[in-house]
Coordinates of N, CA and C in Angstrom, one line a residue:
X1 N -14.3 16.9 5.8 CA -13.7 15.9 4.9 C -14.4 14.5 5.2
X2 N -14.9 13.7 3.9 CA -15.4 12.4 4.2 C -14.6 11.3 4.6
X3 N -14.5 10.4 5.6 CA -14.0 9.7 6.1 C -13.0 8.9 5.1
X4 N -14.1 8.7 3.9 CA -12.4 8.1 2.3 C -11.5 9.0 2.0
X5 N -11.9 10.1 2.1 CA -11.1 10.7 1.7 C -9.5 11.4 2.8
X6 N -10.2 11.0 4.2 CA -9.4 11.3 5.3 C -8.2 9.8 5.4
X7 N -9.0 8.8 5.0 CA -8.5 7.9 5.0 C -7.2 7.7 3.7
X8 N -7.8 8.2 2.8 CA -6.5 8.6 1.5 C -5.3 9.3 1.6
X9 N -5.8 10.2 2.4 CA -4.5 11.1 2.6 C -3.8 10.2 3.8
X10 N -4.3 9.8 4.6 CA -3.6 8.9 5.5 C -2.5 7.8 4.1
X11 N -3.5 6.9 3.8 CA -2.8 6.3 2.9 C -1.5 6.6 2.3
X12 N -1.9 8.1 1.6 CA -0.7 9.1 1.2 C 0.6 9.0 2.0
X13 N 0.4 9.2 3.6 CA 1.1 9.7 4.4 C 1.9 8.0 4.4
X14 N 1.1 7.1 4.8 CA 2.1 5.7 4.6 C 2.3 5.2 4.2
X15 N 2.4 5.8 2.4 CA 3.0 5.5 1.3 C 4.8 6.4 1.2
X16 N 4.5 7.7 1.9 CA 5.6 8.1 2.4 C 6.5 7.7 3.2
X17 N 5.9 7.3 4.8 CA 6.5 6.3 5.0 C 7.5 5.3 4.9
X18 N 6.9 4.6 3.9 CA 7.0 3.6 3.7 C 8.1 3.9 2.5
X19 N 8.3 4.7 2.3 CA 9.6 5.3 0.8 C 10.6 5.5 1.7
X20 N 10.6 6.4 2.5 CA 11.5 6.5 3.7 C 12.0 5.6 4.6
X21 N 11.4 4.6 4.6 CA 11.8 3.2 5.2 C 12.7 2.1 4.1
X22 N 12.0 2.3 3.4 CA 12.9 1.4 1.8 C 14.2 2.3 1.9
X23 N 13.8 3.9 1.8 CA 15.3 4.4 1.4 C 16.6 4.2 2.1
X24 N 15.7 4.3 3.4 CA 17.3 3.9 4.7 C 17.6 2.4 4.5
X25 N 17.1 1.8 4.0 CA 17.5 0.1 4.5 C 18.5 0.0 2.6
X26 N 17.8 0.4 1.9 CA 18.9 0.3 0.6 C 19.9 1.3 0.8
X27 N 19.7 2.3 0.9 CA 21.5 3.2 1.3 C 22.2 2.5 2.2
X28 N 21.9 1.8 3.1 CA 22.6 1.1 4.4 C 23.0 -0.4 3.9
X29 N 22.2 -0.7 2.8 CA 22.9 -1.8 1.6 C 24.1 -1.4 1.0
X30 N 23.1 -0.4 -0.3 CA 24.2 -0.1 -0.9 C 25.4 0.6 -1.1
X31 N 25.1 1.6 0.1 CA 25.8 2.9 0.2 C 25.3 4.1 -0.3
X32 N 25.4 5.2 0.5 CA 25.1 6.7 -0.3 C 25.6 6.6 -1.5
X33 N 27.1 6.3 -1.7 CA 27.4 6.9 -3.3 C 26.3 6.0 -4.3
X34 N 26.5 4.9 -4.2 CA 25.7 3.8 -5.0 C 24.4 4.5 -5.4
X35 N 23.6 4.7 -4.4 CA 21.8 5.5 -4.2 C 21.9 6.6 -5.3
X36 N 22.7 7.9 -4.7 CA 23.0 8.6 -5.5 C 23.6 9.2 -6.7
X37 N 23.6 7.8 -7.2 CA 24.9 7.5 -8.5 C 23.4 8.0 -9.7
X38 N 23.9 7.8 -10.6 CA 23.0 7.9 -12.2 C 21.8 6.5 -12.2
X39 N 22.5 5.2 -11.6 CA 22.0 4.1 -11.5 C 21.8 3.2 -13.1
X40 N 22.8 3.6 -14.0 CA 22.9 3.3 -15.1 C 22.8 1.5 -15.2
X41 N 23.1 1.1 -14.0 CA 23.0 -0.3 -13.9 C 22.1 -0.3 -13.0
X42 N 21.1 -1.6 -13.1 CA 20.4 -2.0 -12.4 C 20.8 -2.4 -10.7
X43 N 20.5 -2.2 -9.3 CA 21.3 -2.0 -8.5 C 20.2 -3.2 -7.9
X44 N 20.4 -4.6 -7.5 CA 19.5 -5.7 -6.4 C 19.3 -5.2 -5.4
X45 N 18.4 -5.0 -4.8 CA 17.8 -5.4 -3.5 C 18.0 -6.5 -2.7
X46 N 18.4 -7.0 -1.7 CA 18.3 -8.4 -1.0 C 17.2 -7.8 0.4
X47 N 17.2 -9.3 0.7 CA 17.0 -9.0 2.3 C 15.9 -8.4 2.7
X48 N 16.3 -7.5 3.9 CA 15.1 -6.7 4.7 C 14.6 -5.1 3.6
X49 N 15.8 -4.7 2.3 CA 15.7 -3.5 1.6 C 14.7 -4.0 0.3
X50 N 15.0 -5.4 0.1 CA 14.1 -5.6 -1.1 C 12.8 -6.0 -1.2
X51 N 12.5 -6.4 0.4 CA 11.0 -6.7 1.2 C 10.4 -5.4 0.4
X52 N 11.2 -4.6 1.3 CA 10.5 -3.0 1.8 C 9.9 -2.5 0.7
X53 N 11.0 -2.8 -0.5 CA 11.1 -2.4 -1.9 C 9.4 -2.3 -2.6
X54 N 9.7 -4.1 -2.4 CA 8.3 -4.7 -3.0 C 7.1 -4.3 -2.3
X55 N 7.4 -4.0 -0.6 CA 6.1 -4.0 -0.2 C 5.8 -2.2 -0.5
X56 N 6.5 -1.4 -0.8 CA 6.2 -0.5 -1.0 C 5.6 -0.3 -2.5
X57 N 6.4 -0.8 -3.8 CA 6.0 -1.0 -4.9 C 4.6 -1.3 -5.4
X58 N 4.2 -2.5 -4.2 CA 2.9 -3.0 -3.8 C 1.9 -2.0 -3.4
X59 N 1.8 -1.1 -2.5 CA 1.0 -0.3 -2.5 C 0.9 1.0 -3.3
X60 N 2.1 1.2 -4.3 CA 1.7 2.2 -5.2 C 0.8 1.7 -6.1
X61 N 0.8 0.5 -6.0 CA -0.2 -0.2 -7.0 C -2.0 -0.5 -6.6
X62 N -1.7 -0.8 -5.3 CA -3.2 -0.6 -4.9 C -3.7 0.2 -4.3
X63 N -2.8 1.5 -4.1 CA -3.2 2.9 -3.9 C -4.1 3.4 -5.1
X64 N -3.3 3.2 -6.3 CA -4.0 3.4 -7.8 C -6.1 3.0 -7.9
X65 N -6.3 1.6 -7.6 CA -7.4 1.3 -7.6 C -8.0 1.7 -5.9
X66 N -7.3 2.1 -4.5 CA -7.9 2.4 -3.4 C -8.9 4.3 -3.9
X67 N -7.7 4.9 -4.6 CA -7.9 6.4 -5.2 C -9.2 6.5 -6.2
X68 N -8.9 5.5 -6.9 CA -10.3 5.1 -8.0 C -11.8 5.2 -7.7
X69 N -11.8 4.7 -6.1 CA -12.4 4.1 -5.3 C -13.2 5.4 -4.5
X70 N -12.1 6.0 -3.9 CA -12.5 7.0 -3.2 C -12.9 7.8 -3.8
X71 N -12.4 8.7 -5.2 CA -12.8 9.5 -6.1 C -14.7 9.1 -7.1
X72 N -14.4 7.9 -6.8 CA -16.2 7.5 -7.3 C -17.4 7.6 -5.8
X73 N -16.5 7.3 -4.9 CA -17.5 7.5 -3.8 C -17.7 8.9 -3.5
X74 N -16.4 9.6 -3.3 CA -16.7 10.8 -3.1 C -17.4 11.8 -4.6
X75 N -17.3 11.7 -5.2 CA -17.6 12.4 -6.4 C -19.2 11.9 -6.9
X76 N -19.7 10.7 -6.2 CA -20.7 9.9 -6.9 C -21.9 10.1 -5.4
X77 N -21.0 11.1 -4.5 CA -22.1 11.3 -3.0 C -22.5 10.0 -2.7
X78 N -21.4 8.8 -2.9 CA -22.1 7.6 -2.3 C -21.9 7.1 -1.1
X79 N -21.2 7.8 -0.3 CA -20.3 7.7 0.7 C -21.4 7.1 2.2
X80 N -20.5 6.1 2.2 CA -21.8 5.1 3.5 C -21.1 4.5 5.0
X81 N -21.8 4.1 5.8 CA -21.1 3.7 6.7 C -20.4 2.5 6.1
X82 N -20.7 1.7 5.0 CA -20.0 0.4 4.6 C -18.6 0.9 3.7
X83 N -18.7 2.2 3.2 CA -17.6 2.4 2.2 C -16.7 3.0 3.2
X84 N -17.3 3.6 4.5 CA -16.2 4.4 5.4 C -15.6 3.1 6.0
X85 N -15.9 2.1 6.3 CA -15.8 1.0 7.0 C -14.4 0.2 6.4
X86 N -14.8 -0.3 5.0 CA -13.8 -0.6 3.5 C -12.9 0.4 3.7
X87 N -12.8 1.9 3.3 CA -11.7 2.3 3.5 C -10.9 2.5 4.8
X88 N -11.1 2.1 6.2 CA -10.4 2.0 7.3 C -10.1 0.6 7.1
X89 N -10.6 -0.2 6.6 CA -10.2 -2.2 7.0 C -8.9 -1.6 5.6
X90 N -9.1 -1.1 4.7 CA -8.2 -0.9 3.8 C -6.8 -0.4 4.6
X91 N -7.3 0.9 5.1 CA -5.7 1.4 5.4 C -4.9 0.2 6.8
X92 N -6.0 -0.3 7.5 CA -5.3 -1.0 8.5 C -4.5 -2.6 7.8
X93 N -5.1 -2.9 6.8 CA -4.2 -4.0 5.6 C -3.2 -3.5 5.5
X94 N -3.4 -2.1 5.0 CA -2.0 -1.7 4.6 C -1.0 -1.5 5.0
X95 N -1.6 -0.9 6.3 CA -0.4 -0.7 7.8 C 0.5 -2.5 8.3
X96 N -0.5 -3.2 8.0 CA -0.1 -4.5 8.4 C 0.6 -5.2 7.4
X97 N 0.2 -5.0 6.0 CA 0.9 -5.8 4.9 C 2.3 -5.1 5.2
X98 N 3.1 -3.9 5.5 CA 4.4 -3.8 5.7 C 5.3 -4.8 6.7
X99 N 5.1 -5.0 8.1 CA 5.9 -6.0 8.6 C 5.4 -7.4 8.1
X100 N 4.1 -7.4 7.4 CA 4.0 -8.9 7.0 C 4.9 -8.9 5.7
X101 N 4.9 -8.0 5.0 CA 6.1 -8.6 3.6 C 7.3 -8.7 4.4
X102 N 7.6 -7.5 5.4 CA 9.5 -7.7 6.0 C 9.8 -8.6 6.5
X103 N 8.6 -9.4 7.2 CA 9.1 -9.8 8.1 C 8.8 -11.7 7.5
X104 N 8.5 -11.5 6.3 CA 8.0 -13.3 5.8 C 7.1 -14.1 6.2
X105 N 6.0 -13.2 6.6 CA 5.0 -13.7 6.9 C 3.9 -14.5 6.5
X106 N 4.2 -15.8 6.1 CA 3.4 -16.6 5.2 C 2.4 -17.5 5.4
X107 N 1.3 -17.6 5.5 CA 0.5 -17.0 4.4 C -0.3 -15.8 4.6
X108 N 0.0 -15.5 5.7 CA -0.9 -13.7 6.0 C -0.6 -13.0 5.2
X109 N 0.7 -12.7 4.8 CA 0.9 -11.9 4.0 C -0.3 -11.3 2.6
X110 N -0.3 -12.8 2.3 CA -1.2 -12.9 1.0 C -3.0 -12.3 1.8
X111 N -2.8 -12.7 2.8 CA -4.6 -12.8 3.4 C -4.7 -11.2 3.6
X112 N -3.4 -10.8 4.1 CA -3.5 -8.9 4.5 C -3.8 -8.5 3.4
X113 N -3.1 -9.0 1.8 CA -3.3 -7.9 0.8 C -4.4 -8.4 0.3
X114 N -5.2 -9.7 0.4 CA -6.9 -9.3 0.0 C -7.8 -9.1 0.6
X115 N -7.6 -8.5 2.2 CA -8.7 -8.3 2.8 C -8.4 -6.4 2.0
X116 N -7.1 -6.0 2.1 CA -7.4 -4.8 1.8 C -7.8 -4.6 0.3
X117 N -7.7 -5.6 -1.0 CA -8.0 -5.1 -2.1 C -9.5 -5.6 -2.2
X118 N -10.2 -6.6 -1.0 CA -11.4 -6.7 -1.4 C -12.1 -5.6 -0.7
X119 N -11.6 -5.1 0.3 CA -12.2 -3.5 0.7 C -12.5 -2.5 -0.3
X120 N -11.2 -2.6 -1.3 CA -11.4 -1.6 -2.1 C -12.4 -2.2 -3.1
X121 N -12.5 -2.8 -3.5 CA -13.7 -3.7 -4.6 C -14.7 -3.2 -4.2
X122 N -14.7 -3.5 -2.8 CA -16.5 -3.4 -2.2 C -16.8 -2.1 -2.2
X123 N -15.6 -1.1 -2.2 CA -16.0 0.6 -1.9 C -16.9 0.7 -3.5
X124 N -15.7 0.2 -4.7 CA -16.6 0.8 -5.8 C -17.9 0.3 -5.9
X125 N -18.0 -1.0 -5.9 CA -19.2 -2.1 -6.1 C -20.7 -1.3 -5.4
X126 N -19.9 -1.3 -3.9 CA -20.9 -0.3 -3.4 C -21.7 1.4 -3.9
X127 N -21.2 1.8 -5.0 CA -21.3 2.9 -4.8 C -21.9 3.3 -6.3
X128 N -21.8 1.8 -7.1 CA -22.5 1.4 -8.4 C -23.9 1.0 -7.9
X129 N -24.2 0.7 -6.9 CA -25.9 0.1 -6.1 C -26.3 1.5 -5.6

């Protein structure tokens, strides 16, 4: 397996995670019944559950363009030491953007999530040269 793509499934893995982390901290909000209600009403987040929320929300989103990324590298045989490189600085952003959203980490926060979305930039960018 190529290193992006070992790195993806990793990703995968702390996107899971990271669902399982949101889940315990909102049931411990709002209660099992609540979680597992219909949710016919919109149900707030506060706190340490609506960090998690976002920071997890947040990487389904730049999962989307990291996947984009790896599927053109891997599919396009462009795969380099600079794209294996991008997608490890990627996953270690992403490992760190979690206690930087929980924990209000300002202004890293913002610096974790473009060192990892400019990793991903540089994977495709790279792979168009």
């Amino acid at each position: 397996m190529t290193p992006e793509l070992t790195v993806l499934a990793l990703a995968g893995l702390l996107q899971g995670l990271q669902f399982c982390l949101y889940s315990a901290t909102a049931i411990a909000q709002v209660g099992a019944g609540k979680a597992a209600g219909p949710r016919d009403k919109t149900i707030e987040l506060t706190g340490g559950a609506g960090r998690l929320q976002r920071a997890m929300n947040n990487h389904f989103e730049a999962l989307i363009l990291f996947t984009i990324a790896v599927v053109v590298i891997t599919l396009g045989d462009k795969g380099t030491g600079l794209s294996a490189a991008c997608a490890w600085t990627y996953l270690g952003a992403r490992v760190l953007y979690v206690p930087a959203y929980y924990f209000g980490w300002t202004p890293w926060r913002s610096l974790i999530w473009f060192v990892g979305f400019l990793s991903t930039i540089l994977m495709i960018v790279s792979a168009l040269i």
